[in-house]
Amino acid sequence: MTEAARAGVTLETSEREFAARYAEFAAEGTLYPSREGSPLLEFGVAGRVLYLFDRSGPYAAAPGAARLVVHGVLEPAGLRLLTAQEELREQLHALGVSGVEGRGVVLSVGRQVVVVRARLPLVLGAFGPLPGVQPGDWVVFRTVPPLHGFMAP
């Protein structure tokens, strides 16, 4: 059990509520057919294939065009503002099977969540304090696996 779980810190109240709250930031891409019983969604988006832990339920995601809220949890100290010398260009790199790192522009900031566009919109949660970022700031980030996928309503 993590320190955040012991402290009762949560990033969502329910899968449906989370998907509805961040639906405007859903990424548009292609869901590929998955194996029966697999908890992973294979999602082609922004020139990448991401493997997402399916948070919408076993049969909610049909293959084909799809809108998914892509949610990751930041590593501790996994988000920082870009310095003046760093390039302002969106980047996204897969880490292992289901983590990402990259850079992008902040679209929205909440208490424990920052939405970053880095080739696609990513809803990034933190169990610790976020640095003082505002919409329009450029940041670099790194998540821990797995990324989660929520079907957008």
Short mmCIF file of N, CA, C and O in Angstrom, two decimals, residues 37 46 54 61 68 72-73 84 95-96 103 131 137 141 147-148:
data_model
loop_
_atom_site.label_atom_id
_atom_site.label_comp_id
_atom_site.label_asym_id
_atom_site.label_seq_id
_atom_site.Cartn_x
_atom_site.Cartn_y
_atom_site.Cartn_z
N GLY A 37 -10.70 -11.09 -22.09
CA GLY A 37 -10.23 -11.10 -20.70
C GLY A 37 -9.03 -10.21 -20.41
O GLY A 37 -8.62 -10.09 -19.27
N ALA A 46 -2.07 9.83 -31.99
CA ALA A 46 -0.95 10.77 -32.18
C ALA A 46 0.32 10.07 -32.64
O ALA A 46 1.42 10.39 -32.18
N ASP A 54 -7.82 -0.71 -18.76
CA ASP A 54 -9.21 -0.41 -19.08
C ASP A 54 -10.00 -0.10 -17.81
O ASP A 54 -10.20 -0.95 -16.97
N ALA A 61 -15.55 -0.93 -24.45
CA ALA A 61 -14.72 -0.38 -25.53
C ALA A 61 -14.75 -1.30 -26.74
O ALA A 61 -14.23 -2.40 -26.70
N LEU A 68 -10.94 8.53 -25.73
CA LEU A 68 -10.57 8.05 -24.40
C LEU A 68 -9.90 9.15 -23.60
O LEU A 68 -9.08 9.90 -24.14
N GLY A 72 -2.66 9.36 -16.36
CA GLY A 72 -1.44 8.81 -15.78
C GLY A 72 -1.19 9.43 -14.42
O GLY A 72 -1.67 10.52 -14.12
N VAL A 73 -0.44 8.72 -13.60
CA VAL A 73 -0.03 9.24 -12.29
C VAL A 73 1.44 9.64 -12.41
O VAL A 73 2.27 8.86 -12.87
N ALA A 84 13.82 28.61 -19.65
CA ALA A 84 13.83 29.49 -20.84
C ALA A 84 14.69 28.91 -21.95
O ALA A 84 14.47 29.21 -23.12
N LEU A 95 7.34 4.69 -22.08
CA LEU A 95 8.28 4.09 -21.13
C LEU A 95 7.78 2.69 -20.80
O LEU A 95 6.73 2.54 -20.17
N GLY A 96 8.50 1.70 -21.26
CA GLY A 96 8.05 0.34 -21.01
C GLY A 96 6.71 0.08 -21.69
O GLY A 96 6.41 0.65 -22.73
N ARG A 103 6.96 16.38 -22.94
CA ARG A 103 6.83 17.81 -22.65
C ARG A 103 5.63 18.32 -23.41
O ARG A 103 5.29 17.83 -24.48
N PRO A 131 3.93 21.50 -8.65
CA PRO A 131 4.60 22.80 -8.70
C PRO A 131 3.59 23.85 -9.18
O PRO A 131 2.59 23.51 -9.80
N ASP A 137 1.49 27.35 -19.36
CA ASP A 137 2.88 27.01 -19.02
C ASP A 137 3.31 25.76 -19.78
O ASP A 137 2.49 24.89 -20.10
N PHE A 141 7.31 16.05 -17.98
CA PHE A 141 6.65 15.14 -17.03
C PHE A 141 7.10 13.70 -17.26
O PHE A 141 7.64 13.36 -18.32
N LEU A 147 -0.71 3.50 -17.46
CA LEU A 147 -1.64 4.55 -17.87
C LEU A 147 -3.05 3.94 -17.80
O LEU A 147 -3.21 2.74 -17.98
N HIS A 148 -4.05 4.78 -17.56
CA HIS A 148 -5.42 4.31 -17.48
C HIS A 148 -6.22 4.91 -18.63
O HIS A 148 -5.96 6.04 -19.03
#
